[in-house]
Short mmCIF file of C-alpha atoms in Angstrom, two decimals:
data_model
loop_
_atom_site.label_atom_id
_atom_site.label_comp_id
_atom_site.label_asym_id
_atom_site.label_seq_id
_atom_site.Cartn_x
_atom_site.Cartn_y
_atom_site.Cartn_z
CA UNK A 1 101.14 79.14 80.75
CA UNK A 2 98.77 81.61 79.08
CA UNK A 3 98.13 79.18 76.24
CA UNK A 4 97.28 76.50 78.82
CA UNK A 5 94.89 78.92 80.57
CA UNK A 6 96.97 78.97 83.75
CA UNK A 7 96.78 82.64 84.70
CA UNK A 8 98.32 82.19 88.15
CA UNK A 9 101.41 80.52 86.72
CA UNK A 10 101.64 83.05 83.91
CA UNK A 11 101.53 85.90 86.44
CA UNK A 12 104.30 84.30 88.52
CA UNK A 13 106.46 83.84 85.42
CA UNK A 14 105.80 87.39 84.22
CA UNK A 15 106.73 88.82 87.62
CA UNK A 16 110.04 86.94 87.60
CA UNK A 17 110.93 87.58 83.94
CA UNK A 18 113.70 90.05 83.22
CA UNK A 19 112.70 90.41 79.58
CA UNK A 20 109.19 90.15 78.22
CA UNK A 21 109.96 90.27 74.52
CA UNK A 22 107.01 89.09 72.49
CA UNK A 23 104.50 89.54 75.30
CA UNK A 24 101.47 91.65 74.51
CA UNK A 25 101.00 94.44 77.09
CA UNK A 26 97.28 93.56 77.10
CA UNK A 27 98.14 90.12 78.46
CA UNK A 28 100.14 91.70 81.29
CA UNK A 29 97.24 94.03 82.08
CA UNK A 30 94.87 91.07 82.22
CA UNK A 31 97.22 89.21 84.56
CA UNK A 32 97.52 92.39 86.66
CA UNK A 33 93.74 92.57 86.94
CA UNK A 34 93.66 88.95 88.12
CA UNK A 35 96.32 89.67 90.77
CA UNK A 36 94.52 92.82 91.91
CA UNK A 37 91.23 90.94 92.20
CA UNK A 38 93.01 88.34 94.33
CA UNK A 39 94.48 90.98 96.65
CA UNK A 40 98.06 90.90 95.35
CA UNK A 41 98.24 94.65 94.83
CA UNK A 42 102.04 94.82 94.70
CA UNK A 43 102.18 92.09 92.07
CA UNK A 44 99.51 93.86 90.06
CA UNK A 45 101.48 97.12 90.19
CA UNK A 46 104.60 95.33 88.98
CA UNK A 47 102.77 93.75 86.03
CA UNK A 48 101.11 97.04 85.10
CA UNK A 49 104.53 98.74 85.19
CA UNK A 50 105.93 96.03 82.94
CA UNK A 51 103.04 96.57 80.54
CA UNK A 52 103.81 100.30 80.50
CA UNK A 53 107.52 99.65 79.99
CA UNK A 54 106.76 97.68 76.84
CA UNK A 55 105.13 100.84 75.48
CA UNK A 56 107.67 103.39 76.71
CA UNK A 57 108.71 104.31 73.16
CA UNK A 58 105.12 104.76 71.97
CA UNK A 59 103.07 107.92 72.19
CA UNK A 60 101.07 107.99 75.45
CA UNK A 61 97.59 106.57 74.95
CA UNK A 62 94.29 106.39 76.78
CA UNK A 63 95.19 102.87 77.90
CA UNK A 64 98.40 104.17 79.46
CA UNK A 65 96.43 106.81 81.35
CA UNK A 66 93.97 104.21 82.63
CA UNK A 67 96.90 102.04 83.75
CA UNK A 68 98.46 104.96 85.62
CA UNK A 69 95.10 105.60 87.29
CA UNK A 70 94.90 101.98 88.44
CA UNK A 71 98.56 101.90 89.52
CA UNK A 72 98.02 105.10 91.52
CA UNK A 73 94.96 103.61 93.20
CA UNK A 74 96.84 100.45 94.12
CA UNK A 75 99.84 102.38 95.37
CA UNK A 76 97.51 104.39 97.58
CA UNK A 77 96.27 101.12 99.05
CA UNK A 78 99.92 100.13 99.58
CA UNK A 79 100.66 103.48 101.31
CA UNK A 80 103.16 104.37 98.57
CA UNK A 81 101.94 107.96 98.28
CA UNK A 82 105.00 109.42 96.57
CA UNK A 83 104.78 107.06 93.62
CA UNK A 84 100.98 107.19 93.58
CA UNK A 85 101.23 110.97 93.28
CA UNK A 86 103.51 110.54 90.24
CA UNK A 87 100.93 108.32 88.56
CA UNK A 88 98.10 110.66 89.44
CA UNK A 89 100.07 113.66 88.14
CA UNK A 90 100.09 112.00 84.71
CA UNK A 91 96.35 111.37 84.98
CA UNK A 92 95.68 115.00 85.89
CA UNK A 93 97.88 116.15 83.01
CA UNK A 94 95.94 113.89 80.64
CA UNK A 95 92.64 115.36 81.81
CA UNK A 96 94.00 118.88 81.24
CA UNK A 97 95.51 117.95 77.84
CA UNK A 98 93.34 115.12 76.46
CA UNK A 99 94.60 115.44 72.87
CA UNK A 100 98.19 114.84 73.99
CA UNK A 101 97.10 111.46 75.38
CA UNK A 102 94.50 110.75 72.70
CA UNK A 103 91.69 110.70 75.25
CA UNK A 104 88.20 110.76 73.87
CA UNK A 105 85.08 111.79 75.76
CA UNK A 106 84.32 108.19 76.77
CA UNK A 107 87.69 107.74 78.48
CA UNK A 108 87.42 111.10 80.25
CA UNK A 109 83.91 110.13 81.39
CA UNK A 110 85.26 106.78 82.62
CA UNK A 111 88.08 108.46 84.56
CA UNK A 112 85.68 110.99 86.08
CA UNK A 113 82.68 108.71 86.52
CA UNK A 114 82.83 109.62 90.21
CA UNK A 115 84.74 112.87 89.88
CA UNK A 116 84.48 113.95 93.54
CA UNK A 117 85.92 110.77 95.05
CA UNK A 118 88.43 110.42 92.20
CA UNK A 119 89.88 113.89 92.74
CA UNK A 120 89.74 113.36 96.52
CA UNK A 121 91.88 110.22 96.16
CA UNK A 122 94.39 112.04 94.00
CA UNK A 123 94.41 115.00 96.39
CA UNK A 124 95.07 112.70 99.34
CA UNK A 125 98.12 111.20 97.62
CA UNK A 126 99.39 114.62 96.56
CA UNK A 127 98.99 115.84 100.13
CA UNK A 128 100.79 112.88 101.67
CA UNK A 129 103.58 113.17 99.07
CA UNK A 130 104.00 116.88 99.92
CA UNK A 131 102.91 117.99 96.45
CA UNK A 132 100.80 120.65 98.08
CA UNK A 133 99.90 122.82 95.09
CA UNK A 134 98.64 119.76 93.24
CA UNK A 135 96.79 118.66 96.37
CA UNK A 136 95.07 122.05 96.63
CA UNK A 137 94.00 121.92 92.97
CA UNK A 138 92.69 118.36 93.29
CA UNK A 139 90.81 119.17 96.52
CA UNK A 140 89.21 122.12 94.76
CA UNK A 141 88.06 119.92 91.86
CA UNK A 142 86.81 117.30 94.30
CA UNK A 143 84.72 119.82 96.22
CA UNK A 144 83.41 121.36 93.02
CA UNK A 145 82.23 117.93 91.82
CA UNK A 146 80.86 116.81 95.22
CA UNK A 147 80.19 119.84 97.43
CA UNK A 148 80.52 119.18 101.16
CA UNK A 149 81.36 122.21 103.30
CA UNK A 150 82.45 120.18 106.32
CA UNK A 151 84.76 117.99 104.25
CA UNK A 152 86.08 121.03 102.42
CA UNK A 153 86.96 122.74 105.71
CA UNK A 154 88.68 119.59 106.95
CA UNK A 155 90.70 119.20 103.76
CA UNK A 156 91.72 122.87 103.75
CA UNK A 157 92.80 122.59 107.39
CA UNK A 158 94.92 119.53 106.59
CA UNK A 159 96.47 121.35 103.66
CA UNK A 160 97.28 124.40 105.80
CA UNK A 161 98.71 122.20 108.54
CA UNK A 162 100.94 120.46 105.98
CA UNK A 163 102.10 123.90 104.83
CA UNK A 164 102.76 124.73 108.48
CA UNK A 165 100.12 127.46 108.40
CA UNK A 166 97.73 126.29 111.13
#
């Protein structure tokens, strides 16, 4: 289907396939992008996960980090905060240890192009997944990148309420 330039069919086949031997993970990412652009967020997540699974034996790379960022974003849209938080935890770890993930300055800049909203999104998922220490750290980075006292007070209040410290 890919050779015939039928991306929709290729995506359907890839979603149903048990084994994807011989498929390039880049092709799955491209199909995932197409699904995401068409509003099929769950299908996109599944294809991105399949792309990652084809690389599970390889050393983590910048591409893997970018995929986890996108999967986390889509899972947030799907209200799957627990799994989104797992993806975002890997992204945060990669930002704290860029050499481990072979991140160069360009990839870090891409991930943090809008650092305030990016960390706010991650903090939201951490909060809703009850990963409260990670939520606090991400909220702090968000407010450092995009200061807003009112928003900061609101986020701290939500964090304290989640910790049952109103």
